[in-house]
GROMACS .gro file of N, CA, C and O in nm:
model
  460
    1GLN      N    1   0.085  -0.118   0.000
    1GLN     CA    2   0.000   0.000   0.000
    1GLN      C    3   0.089   0.124   0.000
    1GLN      O    4   0.179   0.138   0.081
    2VAL      N    5   0.059   0.215  -0.095
    2VAL     CA    6   0.138   0.336  -0.106
    2VAL      C    7   0.087   0.438  -0.004
    2VAL      O    8  -0.033   0.462   0.007
    3GLN      N    9   0.180   0.498   0.069
    3GLN     CA   10   0.145   0.604   0.163
    3GLN      C   11   0.239   0.722   0.144
    3GLN      O   12   0.359   0.704   0.122
    4LEU      N   13   0.180   0.843   0.153
    4LEU     CA   14   0.255   0.966   0.141
    4LEU      C   15   0.230   1.048   0.267
    4LEU      O   16   0.114   1.068   0.305
    5VAL      N   17   0.336   1.098   0.327
    5VAL     CA   18   0.322   1.175   0.450
    5VAL      C   19   0.397   1.307   0.434
    5VAL      O   20   0.519   1.309   0.416
    6GLU      N   21   0.321   1.417   0.438
    6GLU     CA   22   0.378   1.550   0.424
    6GLU      C   23   0.414   1.608   0.561
    6GLU      O   24   0.349   1.575   0.662
    7SER      N   25   0.513   1.695   0.563
    7SER     CA   26   0.550   1.766   0.684
    7SER      C   27   0.615   1.898   0.644
    7SER      O   28   0.650   1.919   0.527
    8GLY      N   29   0.631   1.985   0.745
    8GLY     CA   30   0.705   2.110   0.723
    8GLY      C   31   0.619   2.234   0.707
    8GLY      O   32   0.672   2.343   0.689
    9GLY      N   33   0.488   2.219   0.712
    9GLY     CA   34   0.402   2.337   0.699
    9GLY      C   35   0.399   2.420   0.826
    9GLY      O   36   0.468   2.391   0.923
   10GLY      N   37   0.318   2.525   0.822
   10GLY     CA   38   0.304   2.610   0.939
   10GLY      C   39   0.270   2.752   0.903
   10GLY      O   40   0.228   2.782   0.791
   11LEU      N   41   0.290   2.840   1.000
   11LEU     CA   42   0.261   2.982   0.985
   11LEU      C   43   0.392   3.057   0.961
   11LEU      O   44   0.489   3.037   1.036
   12VAL      N   45   0.394   3.141   0.860
   12VAL     CA   46   0.514   3.218   0.829
   12VAL      C   47   0.473   3.357   0.785
   12VAL      O   48   0.365   3.377   0.730
   13GLN      N   49   0.558   3.455   0.810
   13GLN     CA   50   0.530   3.592   0.769
   13GLN      C   51   0.557   3.610   0.620
   13GLN      O   52   0.640   3.536   0.562
   14PRO      N   53   0.492   3.706   0.558
   14PRO     CA   54   0.522   3.736   0.417
   14PRO      C   55   0.671   3.761   0.399
   14PRO      O   56   0.735   3.829   0.482
   15GLY      N   57   0.726   3.704   0.292
   15GLY     CA   58   0.868   3.715   0.266
   15GLY      C   59   0.950   3.602   0.327
   15GLY      O   60   1.069   3.588   0.298
   16GLY      N   61   0.886   3.521   0.410
   16GLY     CA   62   0.957   3.413   0.476
   16GLY      C   63   0.968   3.288   0.389
   16GLY      O   64   0.927   3.287   0.272
   17SER      N   65   1.024   3.185   0.449
   17SER     CA   66   1.049   3.060   0.377
   17SER      C   67   1.002   2.940   0.457
   17SER      O   68   1.000   2.943   0.581
   18LEU      N   69   0.966   2.836   0.384
   18LEU     CA   70   0.932   2.706   0.442
   18LEU      C   71   0.979   2.599   0.345
   18LEU      O   72   0.982   2.622   0.223
   19THR      N   73   1.009   2.482   0.399
   19THR     CA   74   1.037   2.367   0.315
   19THR      C   75   0.943   2.253   0.352
   19THR      O   76   0.939   2.210   0.467
   20LEU      N   77   0.866   2.209   0.254
   20LEU     CA   78   0.777   2.095   0.273
   20LEU      C   79   0.848   1.967   0.231
   20LEU      O   80   0.928   1.968   0.137
   21SER      N   81   0.817   1.860   0.302
   21SER     CA   82   0.871   1.727   0.268
   21SER      C   83   0.756   1.630   0.252
   21SER      O   84   0.653   1.641   0.319
   22CYS      N   85   0.775   1.535   0.163
   22CYS     CA   86   0.678   1.428   0.144
   22CYS      C   87   0.754   1.297   0.136
   22CYS      O   88   0.832   1.276   0.043
   23VAL      N   89   0.731   1.212   0.236
   23VAL     CA   90   0.798   1.083   0.241
   23VAL      C   91   0.703   0.976   0.190
   23VAL      O   92   0.589   0.966   0.237
   24ALA      N   93   0.751   0.896   0.096
   24ALA     CA   94   0.668   0.791   0.036
   24ALA      C   95   0.712   0.654   0.086
   24ALA      O   96   0.830   0.630   0.110
   25SER      N   97   0.615   0.566   0.098
   25SER     CA   98   0.643   0.427   0.131
   25SER      C   99   0.555   0.337   0.046
   25SER      O  100   0.449   0.379  -0.002
   26GLY      N  101   0.601   0.214   0.027
   26GLY     CA  102   0.523   0.118  -0.049
   26GLY      C  103   0.530   0.138  -0.199
   26GLY      O  104   0.442   0.090  -0.273
   27ILE      N  105   0.633   0.206  -0.247
   27ILE     CA  106   0.644   0.239  -0.388
   27ILE      C  107   0.791   0.249  -0.426
   27ILE      O  108   0.874   0.283  -0.341
   28ILE      N  109   0.822   0.217  -0.552
   28ILE     CA  110   0.958   0.238  -0.602
   28ILE      C  111   0.969   0.385  -0.638
   28ILE      O  112   0.944   0.426  -0.752
   29PHE      N  113   1.009   0.464  -0.541
   29PHE     CA  114   1.002   0.610  -0.548
   29PHE      C  115   1.071   0.664  -0.672
   29PHE      O  116   1.018   0.753  -0.740
   30SER      N  117   1.186   0.612  -0.705
   30SER     CA  118   1.269   0.669  -0.811
   30SER      C  119   1.206   0.658  -0.950
   30SER      O  120   1.247   0.728  -1.042
   31SER      N  121   1.106   0.575  -0.964
   31SER     CA  122   1.051   0.548  -1.097
   31SER      C  123   0.944   0.646  -1.140
   31SER      O  124   0.902   0.644  -1.257
   32PHE      N  125   0.900   0.731  -1.049
   32PHE     CA  126   0.780   0.809  -1.076
   32PHE      C  127   0.802   0.959  -1.073
   32PHE      O  128   0.899   1.010  -1.015
   33THR      N  129   0.707   1.029  -1.139
   33THR     CA  130   0.697   1.173  -1.130
   33THR      C  131   0.623   1.209  -1.002
   33THR      O  132   0.522   1.146  -0.968
   34TRP      N  133   0.671   1.313  -0.935
   34TRP     CA  134   0.610   1.360  -0.810
   34TRP      C  135   0.566   1.504  -0.826
   34TRP      O  136   0.635   1.586  -0.887
   35THR      N  137   0.450   1.532  -0.769
   35THR     CA  138   0.388   1.662  -0.790
   35THR      C  139   0.339   1.719  -0.658
   35THR      O  140   0.288   1.645  -0.573
   36TRP      N  141   0.355   1.849  -0.642
   36TRP     CA  142   0.292   1.922  -0.533
   36TRP      C  143   0.173   2.000  -0.588
   36TRP      O  144   0.186   2.070  -0.689
   37TYR      N  145   0.061   1.988  -0.521
   37TYR     CA  146  -0.058   2.065  -0.550
   37TYR      C  147  -0.090   2.150  -0.426
   37TYR      O  148  -0.039   2.123  -0.317
   38ARG      N  149  -0.178   2.247  -0.446
   38ARG     CA  150  -0.229   2.321  -0.330
   38ARG      C  151  -0.375   2.358  -0.354
   38ARG      O  152  -0.420   2.366  -0.468
   39GLN      N  153  -0.443   2.379  -0.244
   39GLN     CA  154  -0.582   2.420  -0.251
   39GLN      C  155  -0.607   2.528  -0.148
   39GLN      O  156  -0.596   2.503  -0.027
   40ALA      N  157  -0.637   2.647  -0.197
   40ALA     CA  158  -0.668   2.759  -0.110
   40ALA      C  159  -0.816   2.756  -0.074
   40ALA      O  160  -0.897   2.696  -0.147
   41PRO      N  161  -0.854   2.821   0.034
   41PRO     CA  162  -0.996   2.822   0.075
   41PRO      C  163  -1.086   2.873  -0.037
   41PRO      O  164  -1.060   2.979  -0.096
   42GLY      N  165  -1.188   2.797  -0.069
   42GLY     CA  166  -1.284   2.839  -0.170
   42GLY      C  167  -1.238   2.824  -0.314
   42GLY      O  168  -1.307   2.868  -0.406
   43LYS      N  169  -1.122   2.762  -0.333
   43LYS     CA  170  -1.068   2.747  -0.468
   43LYS      C  171  -1.042   2.600  -0.500
   43LYS      O  172  -1.040   2.515  -0.412
   44GLY      N  173  -1.022   2.572  -0.627
   44GLY     CA  174  -0.990   2.438  -0.669
   44GLY      C  175  -0.844   2.403  -0.643
   44GLY      O  176  -0.763   2.489  -0.612
   45ARG      N  177  -0.814   2.275  -0.657
   45ARG     CA  178  -0.676   2.230  -0.637
   45ARG      C  179  -0.594   2.265  -0.761
   45ARG      O  180  -0.637   2.239  -0.873
   46GLU      N  181  -0.476   2.322  -0.740
   46GLU     CA  182  -0.391   2.362  -0.852
   46GLU      C  183  -0.253   2.301  -0.841
   46GLU      O  184  -0.200   2.283  -0.731
   47LEU      N  185  -0.194   2.271  -0.957
   47LEU     CA  186  -0.058   2.218  -0.960
   47LEU      C  187   0.040   2.329  -0.926
   47LEU      O  188   0.031   2.440  -0.980
   48VAL      N  189   0.132   2.299  -0.837
   48VAL     CA  190   0.234   2.396  -0.797
   48VAL      C  191   0.368   2.367  -0.865
   48VAL      O  192   0.429   2.455  -0.925
   49ALA      N  193   0.412   2.241  -0.855
   49ALA     CA  194   0.541   2.204  -0.910
   49ALA      C  195   0.545   2.053  -0.931
   49ALA      O  196   0.477   1.978  -0.861
   50ARG      N  197   0.629   2.014  -1.028
   50ARG     CA  198   0.637   1.873  -1.063
   50ARG      C  199   0.782   1.838  -1.094
   50ARG      O  200   0.855   1.919  -1.150
   51ILE      N  201   0.820   1.717  -1.057
   51ILE     CA  202   0.955   1.670  -1.089
   51ILE      C  203   0.944   1.528  -1.143
   51ILE      O  204   0.882   1.441  -1.082
   52THR      N  205   1.006   1.505  -1.258
   52THR     CA  206   0.997   1.374  -1.321
   52THR      C  207   1.103   1.279  -1.265
   52THR      O  208   1.189   1.318  -1.185
   53ALA      N  209   1.099   1.155  -1.313
   53ALA     CA  210   1.196   1.055  -1.269
   53ALA      C  211   1.338   1.093  -1.309
   53ALA      O  212   1.434   1.050  -1.245
   54THR      N  213   1.352   1.175  -1.414
   54THR     CA  214   1.484   1.222  -1.457
   54THR      C  215   1.515   1.361  -1.403
   54THR      O  216   1.607   1.426  -1.449
   55SER      N  217   1.433   1.405  -1.306
   55SER     CA  218   1.452   1.534  -1.237
   55SER      C  219   1.427   1.656  -1.323
   55SER      O  220   1.476   1.765  -1.292
   56THR      N  221   1.352   1.638  -1.431
   56THR     CA  222   1.302   1.755  -1.504
   56THR      C  223   1.191   1.818  -1.420
   56THR      O  224   1.107   1.746  -1.365
   57THR      N  225   1.193   1.950  -1.412
   57THR     CA  226   1.095   2.018  -1.327
   57THR      C  227   1.011   2.118  -1.407
   57THR      O  228   1.054   2.168  -1.511
   58ASP      N  229   0.892   2.144  -1.357
   58ASP     CA  230   0.813   2.255  -1.408
   58ASP      C  231   0.728   2.311  -1.295
   58ASP      O  232   0.702   2.242  -1.196
   59TYR      N  233   0.689   2.437  -1.312
   59TYR     CA  234   0.626   2.512  -1.205
   59TYR      C  235   0.506   2.591  -1.255
   59TYR      O  236   0.502   2.633  -1.372
   60ALA      N  237   0.413   2.616  -1.166
   60ALA     CA  238   0.307   2.712  -1.195
   60ALA      C  239   0.371   2.850  -1.210
   60ALA      O  240   0.469   2.882  -1.142
   61ASN      N  241   0.315   2.932  -1.298
   61ASN     CA  242   0.371   3.065  -1.320
   61ASN      C  243   0.375   3.147  -1.191
   61ASN      O  244   0.467   3.227  -1.170
   62SER      N  245   0.279   3.123  -1.106
   62SER     CA  246   0.268   3.203  -0.983
   62SER      C  247   0.380   3.176  -0.884
   62SER      O  248   0.401   3.257  -0.792
   63VAL      N  249   0.452   3.066  -0.900
   63VAL     CA  250   0.558   3.033  -0.803
   63VAL      C  251   0.696   3.027  -0.866
   63VAL      O  252   0.796   3.009  -0.794
   64LYS      N  253   0.706   3.044  -0.997
   64LYS     CA  254   0.837   3.039  -1.064
   64LYS      C  255   0.930   3.142  -1.006
   64LYS      O  256   0.893   3.258  -0.985
   65GLY      N  257   1.053   3.098  -0.979
   65GLY     CA  258   1.154   3.187  -0.922
   65GLY      C  259   1.148   3.196  -0.770
   65GLY      O  260   1.239   3.251  -0.708
   66ARG      N  261   1.043   3.142  -0.710
   66ARG     CA  262   1.031   3.147  -0.564
   66ARG      C  263   1.032   3.006  -0.502
   66ARG      O  264   1.083   2.988  -0.392
   67PHE      N  265   0.976   2.909  -0.573
   67PHE     CA  266   0.968   2.772  -0.521
   67PHE      C  267   1.063   2.682  -0.598
   67PHE      O  268   1.084   2.700  -0.718
   68THR      N  269   1.116   2.582  -0.529
   68THR     CA  270   1.203   2.483  -0.591
   68THR      C  271   1.162   2.344  -0.546
   68THR      O  272   1.155   2.317  -0.426
   69ILE      N  273   1.135   2.257  -0.642
   69ILE     CA  274   1.103   2.117  -0.611
   69ILE      C  275   1.229   2.034  -0.632
   69ILE      O  276   1.308   2.059  -0.725
   70SER      N  277   1.249   1.936  -0.543
   70SER     CA  278   1.363   1.848  -0.556
   70SER      C  279   1.325   1.711  -0.500
   70SER      O  280   1.221   1.697  -0.436
   71ARG      N  281   1.412   1.614  -0.525
   71ARG     CA  282   1.383   1.480  -0.478
   71ARG      C  283   1.511   1.414  -0.427
   71ARG      O  284   1.621   1.443  -0.476
   72ASP      N  285   1.493   1.324  -0.330
   72ASP     CA  286   1.602   1.242  -0.278
   72ASP      C  287   1.554   1.098  -0.288
   72ASP      O  288   1.479   1.050  -0.203
   73ASN      N  289   1.598   1.031  -0.393
   73ASN     CA  290   1.549   0.895  -0.416
   73ASN      C  291   1.592   0.799  -0.306
   73ASN      O  292   1.519   0.706  -0.273
   74ALA      N  293   1.708   0.822  -0.249
   74ALA     CA  294   1.758   0.733  -0.143
   74ALA      C  295   1.669   0.740  -0.019
   74ALA      O  296   1.658   0.642   0.056
   75LYS      N  297   1.604   0.854   0.000
   75LYS     CA  298   1.518   0.872   0.117
   75LYS      C  299   1.370   0.869   0.080
   75LYS      O  300   1.284   0.895   0.165
   76SER      N  301   1.340   0.840  -0.047
   76SER     CA  302   1.201   0.835  -0.094
   76SER      C  303   1.125   0.962  -0.055
   76SER      O  304   1.010   0.955  -0.006
   77THR      N  305   1.189   1.075  -0.077
   77THR     CA  306   1.134   1.202  -0.031
   77THR      C  307   1.137   1.305  -0.143
   77THR      O  308   1.238   1.316  -0.214
   78VAL      N  309   1.028   1.380  -0.154
   78VAL     CA  310   1.024   1.494  -0.244
   78VAL      C  311   1.006   1.619  -0.159
   78VAL      O  312   0.932   1.617  -0.059
   79PHE      N  313   1.076   1.726  -0.198
   79PHE     CA  314   1.078   1.850  -0.121
   79PHE      C  315   1.017   1.964  -0.203
   79PHE      O  316   1.022   1.963  -0.325
   80LEU      N  317   0.967   2.062  -0.132
   80LEU     CA  318   0.925   2.187  -0.194
   80LEU      C  319   0.980   2.301  -0.109
   80LEU      O  320   0.930   2.327  -0.001
   81GLN      N  321   1.086   2.363  -0.160
   81GLN     CA  322   1.145   2.479  -0.093
   81GLN      C  323   1.068   2.601  -0.139
   81GLN      O  324   1.062   2.630  -0.260
   82MET      N  325   1.011   2.675  -0.044
   82MET     CA  326   0.928   2.791  -0.077
   82MET      C  327   0.990   2.915  -0.016
   82MET      O  328   1.004   2.924   0.107
   83ASN      N  329   1.031   3.008  -0.101
   83ASN     CA  330   1.092   3.132  -0.058
   83ASN      C  331   1.003   3.251  -0.094
   83ASN      O  332   0.917   3.241  -0.181
   84ASN      N  333   1.030   3.363  -0.029
   84ASN     CA  334   0.955   3.486  -0.056
   84ASN      C  335   0.805   3.458  -0.059
   84ASN      O  336   0.735   3.497  -0.153
   85LEU      N  337   0.758   3.394   0.045
   85LEU     CA  338   0.617   3.356   0.050
   85LEU      C  339   0.526   3.477   0.057
   85LEU      O  340   0.560   3.580   0.118
   86LYS      N  341   0.409   3.462  -0.007
   86LYS     CA  342   0.311   3.569  -0.013
   86LYS      C  343   0.180   3.521   0.050
   86LYS      O  344   0.154   3.400   0.054
   87PRO      N  345   0.097   3.613   0.094
   87PRO     CA  346  -0.032   3.570   0.152
   87PRO      C  347  -0.113   3.482   0.057
   87PRO      O  348  -0.183   3.391   0.103
   88GLU      N  349  -0.100   3.504  -0.072
   88GLU     CA  350  -0.175   3.423  -0.168
   88GLU      C  351  -0.121   3.280  -0.181
   88GLU      O  352  -0.180   3.197  -0.251
   89ASP      N  353  -0.009   3.251  -0.117
   89ASP     CA  354   0.041   3.113  -0.112
   89ASP      C  355  -0.027   3.032  -0.002
   89ASP      O  356  -0.004   2.911   0.009
   90THR      N  357  -0.107   3.097   0.079
   90THR     CA  358  -0.179   3.026   0.185
   90THR      C  359  -0.271   2.922   0.125
   90THR      O  360  -0.354   2.952   0.040
   91ALA      N  361  -0.254   2.798   0.170
   91ALA     CA  362  -0.331   2.686   0.115
   91ALA      C  363  -0.293   2.559   0.190
   91ALA      O  364  -0.198   2.557   0.268
   92VAL      N  365  -0.370   2.455   0.162
   92VAL     CA  366  -0.329   2.320   0.202
   92VAL      C  367  -0.250   2.262   0.085
   92VAL      O  368  -0.297   2.264  -0.029
   93TYR      N  369  -0.132   2.214   0.114
   93TYR     CA  370  -0.042   2.160   0.013
   93TYR      C  371  -0.045   2.007   0.018
   93TYR      O  372  -0.038   1.947   0.126
   94TYR      N  373  -0.053   1.947  -0.101
   94TYR     CA  374  -0.064   1.802  -0.114
   94TYR      C  375   0.048   1.748  -0.201
   94TYR      O  376   0.078   1.804  -0.308
   95CYS      N  377   0.101   1.638  -0.161
   95CYS     CA  378   0.195   1.560  -0.241
   95CYS      C  379   0.116   1.459  -0.322
   95CYS      O  380   0.016   1.403  -0.273
   96ASN      N  381   0.161   1.433  -0.445
   96ASN     CA  382   0.084   1.346  -0.534
   96ASN      C  383   0.176   1.263  -0.622
   96ASN      O  384   0.283   1.310  -0.663
   97CYS      N  385   0.128   1.143  -0.652
   97CYS     CA  386   0.195   1.059  -0.750
   97CYS      C  387   0.088   0.984  -0.830
   97CYS      O  388  -0.010   0.936  -0.773
   98ASN      N  389   0.109   0.976  -0.960
   98ASN     CA  390   0.022   0.899  -1.047
   98ASN      C  391   0.085   0.763  -1.069
   98ASN      O  392   0.186   0.752  -1.141
   99VAL      N  393   0.028   0.663  -1.007
   99VAL     CA  394   0.084   0.528  -1.012
   99VAL      C  395   0.000   0.445  -1.109
   99VAL      O  396  -0.106   0.393  -1.072
  100PHE      N  397   0.047   0.442  -1.234
  100PHE     CA  398  -0.021   0.364  -1.339
  100PHE      C  399  -0.169   0.399  -1.347
  100PHE      O  400  -0.255   0.311  -1.353
  101GLY      N  401  -0.198   0.529  -1.345
  101GLY     CA  402  -0.333   0.578  -1.360
  101GLY      C  403  -0.409   0.598  -1.231
  101GLY      O  404  -0.518   0.656  -1.231
  102LYS      N  405  -0.353   0.553  -1.120
  102LYS     CA  406  -0.418   0.573  -0.990
  102LYS      C  407  -0.350   0.689  -0.920
  102LYS      O  408  -0.227   0.686  -0.898
  103LEU      N  409  -0.428   0.790  -0.882
  103LEU     CA  410  -0.372   0.906  -0.814
  103LEU      C  411  -0.360   0.878  -0.665
  103LEU      O  412  -0.458   0.844  -0.599
  104ILE      N  413  -0.239   0.895  -0.615
  104ILE     CA  414  -0.212   0.876  -0.473
  104ILE      C  415  -0.186   1.013  -0.412
  104ILE      O  416  -0.103   1.090  -0.464
  105TRP      N  417  -0.255   1.044  -0.303
  105TRP     CA  418  -0.243   1.174  -0.237
  105TRP      C  419  -0.196   1.159  -0.094
  105TRP      O  420  -0.234   1.063  -0.026
  106GLY      N  421  -0.120   1.256  -0.049
  106GLY     CA  422  -0.092   1.267   0.092
  106GLY      C  423  -0.211   1.328   0.164
  106GLY      O  424  -0.311   1.366   0.103
  107GLN      N  425  -0.196   1.343   0.296
  107GLN     CA  426  -0.308   1.393   0.377
  107GLN      C  427  -0.322   1.545   0.368
  107GLN      O  428  -0.425   1.600   0.405
  108GLY      N  429  -0.221   1.610   0.315
  108GLY     CA  430  -0.222   1.756   0.304
  108GLY      C  431  -0.162   1.820   0.427
  108GLY      O  432  -0.168   1.765   0.538
  109ILE      N  433  -0.103   1.938   0.405
  109ILE     CA  434  -0.044   2.012   0.515
  109ILE      C  435  -0.070   2.161   0.494
  109ILE      O  436  -0.059   2.212   0.383
  110GLN      N  437  -0.104   2.228   0.602
  110GLN     CA  438  -0.143   2.368   0.594
  110GLN      C  439  -0.020   2.458   0.591
  110GLN      O  440   0.073   2.441   0.672
  111VAL      N  441  -0.022   2.553   0.498
  111VAL     CA  442   0.074   2.661   0.495
  111VAL      C  443  -0.004   2.792   0.503
  111VAL      O  444  -0.093   2.817   0.421
  112THR      N  445   0.028   2.873   0.601
  112THR     CA  446  -0.039   3.001   0.618
  112THR      C  447   0.065   3.113   0.617
  112THR      O  448   0.161   3.109   0.694
  113VAL      N  449   0.045   3.208   0.527
  113VAL     CA  450   0.136   3.321   0.516
  113VAL      C  451   0.060   3.445   0.561
  113VAL      O  452  -0.034   3.491   0.496
  114SER      N  453   0.101   3.498   0.675
  114SER     CA  454   0.029   3.610   0.734
  114SER      C  455   0.118   3.684   0.832
  114SER      O  456   0.203   3.625   0.897
  115SER      N  457   0.096   3.814   0.839
  115SER     CA  458   0.169   3.894   0.937
  115SER      C  459   0.087   3.907   1.066
  115SER      O  460   0.132   3.972   1.160
   0.00000   0.00000   0.00000
């Protein structure tokens, strides 16, 4: 059974930084693309950043230049380094993997950017 566990969220002031982690179990981590999504209150879930098995990355326009996605295959962990955070980054952040057509989600973690 595949499980994803996110950590690293919290409350941060505008301009601050956070790093989210997502640890996977029950899966050959290195073989898959990993994605971070977020969902703000009253809005739909949106893709934030993605990293492929060959470490190719892409980002939502709203976070380019501020967020960095990375992976550590030895630790089965995907990271999201978030810098220069803005109030509009406030959301629940989810780790995701598409495993042969089945979407696997973490439980989500709250990030709140507020002074």
